[in-house]
Short mmCIF file of C-alpha atoms in Angstrom, two decimals:
data_model
loop_
_atom_site.label_atom_id
_atom_site.label_comp_id
_atom_site.label_asym_id
_atom_site.label_seq_id
_atom_site.Cartn_x
_atom_site.Cartn_y
_atom_site.Cartn_z
CA LEU A 1 91.59 194.03 43.40
CA ASP A 2 94.99 193.21 42.00
CA HIS A 3 96.28 194.82 38.77
CA ILE A 4 92.94 194.73 36.97
CA THR A 5 92.96 196.36 33.54
CA PHE A 6 90.12 196.43 31.04
CA THR A 7 88.24 198.80 28.75
CA LEU A 8 84.51 198.88 28.03
CA ASN A 9 83.02 200.54 24.96
CA ALA A 10 79.49 201.67 24.11
CA GLY A 11 77.23 198.73 23.40
CA GLU A 12 79.00 196.30 25.74
CA ARG A 13 77.14 194.24 28.33
CA LEU A 14 79.68 192.92 30.83
CA GLY A 15 78.98 190.06 33.21
CA LEU A 16 81.14 189.58 36.32
CA ILE A 17 81.39 186.09 37.79
CA GLY A 18 83.47 184.60 40.60
CA HIS A 19 83.12 183.11 44.05
CA ASN A 20 82.11 185.25 47.05
CA GLY A 21 85.15 187.31 48.01
CA SER A 22 86.61 187.26 44.48
CA GLY A 23 86.34 191.06 44.14
CA LYS A 24 83.11 191.49 42.16
CA THR A 25 81.35 193.86 44.56
CA THR A 26 84.56 195.78 45.24
CA LEU A 27 85.03 196.29 41.50
CA LEU A 28 81.41 197.42 41.12
CA ARG A 29 81.87 199.92 43.96
CA VAL A 30 85.02 201.31 42.37
CA LEU A 31 83.25 201.64 39.01
CA ALA A 32 80.29 203.33 40.73
CA GLY A 33 82.55 205.84 42.50
CA ILE A 34 81.66 204.54 45.97
CA PHE A 35 85.28 203.41 46.51
CA THR A 36 88.31 205.33 45.26
CA PRO A 37 91.19 203.20 43.94
CA THR A 38 94.10 203.17 46.42
CA ASP A 39 96.42 202.56 43.48
CA GLY A 40 96.04 202.97 39.73
CA GLN A 41 93.27 204.93 38.09
CA ILE A 42 89.84 204.63 36.57
CA THR A 43 88.40 206.74 33.76
CA ILE A 44 84.66 206.84 33.19
CA ASN A 45 83.05 208.84 30.40
CA GLY A 46 79.30 208.97 30.99
CA GLN A 47 76.62 209.13 33.66
CA VAL A 48 76.67 206.11 35.97
CA THR A 49 73.67 204.65 37.78
CA ALA A 50 74.57 201.99 40.33
CA LEU A 51 71.93 199.53 41.50
CA ILE A 52 74.26 197.94 44.02
CA ASN A 53 72.43 198.83 47.20
CA ILE A 54 69.22 200.58 46.21
CA GLY A 55 68.53 201.41 49.87
CA LEU A 56 71.69 203.55 50.09
CA GLY A 57 70.89 207.19 50.91
CA ILE A 58 67.52 206.38 52.48
CA ASP A 59 66.66 207.98 55.86
CA ALA A 60 64.25 205.86 57.91
CA GLU A 61 62.94 208.88 59.84
CA ALA A 62 62.21 210.96 56.74
CA THR A 63 59.00 210.62 54.70
CA GLY A 64 58.89 208.77 51.40
CA ARG A 65 58.71 212.11 49.56
CA GLU A 66 61.77 213.44 51.44
CA ASN A 67 63.62 210.22 50.64
CA ILE A 68 62.99 210.75 46.92
CA TRP A 69 64.96 213.99 47.22
CA LEU A 70 67.70 212.43 49.41
CA ARG A 71 68.25 209.40 47.17
CA SER A 72 68.12 211.54 44.01
CA ALA A 73 70.75 213.92 45.40
CA MET A 74 72.96 210.98 46.28
CA MET A 75 72.61 209.69 42.72
CA GLY A 76 73.77 213.07 41.42
CA ILE A 77 70.41 214.05 39.93
CA HIS A 78 69.98 217.83 39.65
CA PRO A 79 67.18 219.21 41.90
CA LYS A 80 65.39 220.65 38.84
CA GLN A 81 65.30 217.18 37.28
CA THR A 82 64.18 215.60 40.58
CA ARG A 83 61.29 218.09 40.80
CA ALA A 84 60.12 216.96 37.36
CA LEU A 85 60.41 213.26 38.36
CA VAL A 86 58.72 213.27 41.82
CA ASP A 87 55.14 212.61 40.63
CA GLU A 88 56.25 209.83 38.25
CA ILE A 89 58.31 208.18 41.03
CA ILE A 90 55.36 208.29 43.45
CA ASP A 91 53.03 206.90 40.78
CA PHE A 92 55.43 204.08 39.84
CA SER A 93 55.99 203.11 43.49
CA GLY A 94 52.22 202.81 44.03
CA LEU A 95 52.55 204.25 47.54
CA GLY A 96 49.76 206.83 47.17
CA GLU A 97 49.02 208.67 50.43
CA PHE A 98 51.74 206.68 52.25
CA ILE A 99 54.35 208.83 50.46
CA ASP A 100 54.10 211.47 53.21
CA MET A 101 54.50 208.99 56.06
CA PRO A 102 57.90 208.13 57.63
CA PHE A 103 59.87 205.53 55.67
CA ARG A 104 60.29 203.42 58.83
CA THR A 105 56.52 202.79 58.92
CA TYR A 106 56.60 201.11 55.47
CA SER A 107 56.55 197.36 55.01
CA THR A 108 59.72 195.89 53.47
CA GLY A 109 57.91 195.60 50.13
CA MET A 110 56.88 199.28 50.22
CA GLN A 111 60.45 200.32 51.08
CA MET A 112 61.83 198.30 48.16
CA ARG A 113 59.25 199.72 45.77
CA LEU A 114 60.13 203.31 46.63
CA ALA A 115 63.89 202.69 46.52
CA PHE A 116 63.56 200.93 43.15
CA ALA A 117 61.31 203.67 41.71
CA VAL A 118 63.84 206.38 42.62
CA SER A 119 66.87 204.36 41.52
CA THR A 120 65.43 203.68 38.08
CA ALA A 121 63.74 207.05 37.44
CA THR A 122 66.47 208.30 35.09
CA GLN A 123 68.04 206.63 32.07
CA PRO A 124 71.72 205.92 32.74
CA GLN A 125 74.46 205.83 30.13
CA ILE A 126 76.29 203.27 32.28
CA LEU A 127 74.28 200.87 34.43
CA ILE A 128 75.98 198.90 37.22
CA MET A 129 74.09 196.10 39.00
CA ASP A 130 74.93 193.61 41.73
CA GLU A 131 72.58 190.72 40.92
CA TRP A 132 69.34 191.25 39.00
CA LEU A 133 66.77 193.20 40.97
CA SER A 134 63.58 191.43 41.94
CA THR A 135 61.45 193.37 44.33
CA GLY A 136 57.98 193.65 45.82
CA ASP A 137 54.85 191.64 45.09
CA GLU A 138 54.08 189.82 41.84
CA ALA A 139 52.35 192.77 40.14
CA PHE A 140 55.15 195.19 41.03
CA ARG A 141 57.83 192.64 40.08
CA ALA A 142 56.39 192.45 36.55
CA LYS A 143 56.36 196.26 36.32
CA ALA A 144 59.94 196.43 37.66
CA GLU A 145 61.13 193.76 35.20
CA HIS A 146 59.59 195.72 32.31
CA ARG A 147 61.31 198.93 33.45
CA MET A 148 64.66 197.14 33.83
CA ASN A 149 64.41 195.73 30.30
CA GLN A 150 63.56 199.18 28.91
CA MET A 151 66.56 200.68 30.71
CA LEU A 152 68.87 197.98 29.40
CA GLU A 153 67.79 198.59 25.80
CA LYS A 154 68.80 202.26 26.04
CA THR A 155 71.85 201.89 28.31
CA GLU A 156 75.18 202.31 26.51
CA ILE A 157 77.17 200.10 28.89
CA MET A 158 75.86 197.58 31.42
CA ILE A 159 77.90 195.79 34.09
CA LEU A 160 76.20 192.97 35.99
CA ALA A 161 77.65 190.78 38.75
CA SER A 162 75.69 187.56 39.18
CA HIS A 163 75.87 183.92 40.24
CA ASP A 164 73.19 182.99 37.68
CA PRO A 165 74.83 181.48 34.57
CA GLU A 166 71.65 181.67 32.45
CA LEU A 167 71.09 185.35 33.29
CA ILE A 168 74.73 186.15 32.38
CA ARG A 169 74.50 184.06 29.18
CA HIS A 170 71.32 185.81 27.96
CA THR A 171 72.11 189.35 29.14
CA CYS A 172 75.84 189.81 28.56
CA SER A 173 78.06 190.12 25.48
CA ARG A 174 81.28 189.66 27.48
CA VAL A 175 82.19 188.01 30.79
CA ILE A 176 85.05 188.56 33.23
CA TRP A 177 85.82 185.82 35.76
CA LEU A 178 87.43 187.25 38.91
CA GLU A 179 89.43 185.14 41.33
CA HIS A 180 91.24 186.55 44.41
CA GLY A 181 90.96 190.07 42.99
CA LYS A 182 92.50 189.15 39.64
CA ILE A 183 91.04 188.58 36.18
CA LYS A 184 91.22 184.83 35.59
CA MET A 185 89.40 184.92 32.24
CA ASP A 186 87.88 187.59 29.98
CA GLY A 187 85.94 186.83 26.81
CA GLN A 188 82.73 185.69 25.13
CA PRO A 189 80.09 184.47 27.63
CA ALA A 190 79.89 180.78 26.63
CA PRO A 191 83.55 179.73 27.12
CA VAL A 192 84.04 181.80 30.31
CA ILE A 193 80.79 180.53 31.87
CA GLU A 194 81.67 176.97 30.92
CA ALA A 195 85.19 177.27 32.37
CA TYR A 196 83.96 178.84 35.63
CA PHE A 197 80.89 176.72 36.31
CA GLY A 198 82.67 173.61 35.00
CA ALA A 199 85.43 174.19 37.56
#
């Protein structure tokens, strides 16, 4: 990232576009607190939920139930709040009695369902996403899509990096085009999308 400066206010839905290696994921990780800026500073006022790598903080040897606690702690959720959310997370994941089996024994779909259920159990003020999440089988995907839309309605600020112009156009109120770690264009979705995808 090279001398990036911007401000986001409540109500904004920011889309990040740019080729692979342009700095999108690095910027998301800085905004999520995963990376610390080596120069400059970042100020965030609000609770951030990052759906960048929803498998982060998962221990393959631990049970599904233990992983709810691990992932929640990593997300900064207070243990008292996690305790109140455990049953709802298990129910949403649809794992039933499998919840007390080791995570490594789950199918990929089961792993994704649990990780998604934990990651979206609380309502964030600031939601950061790397591509739109689509996970699990058809029935779970519909349930996940519904939950994502509910979260977006209540989220104060949303930042989404994507290669899908239609998703950016319909979801975002502002778009930043990154190129070689710099902001090439910042503005309303239509002209930025047209300039980027037209190029």
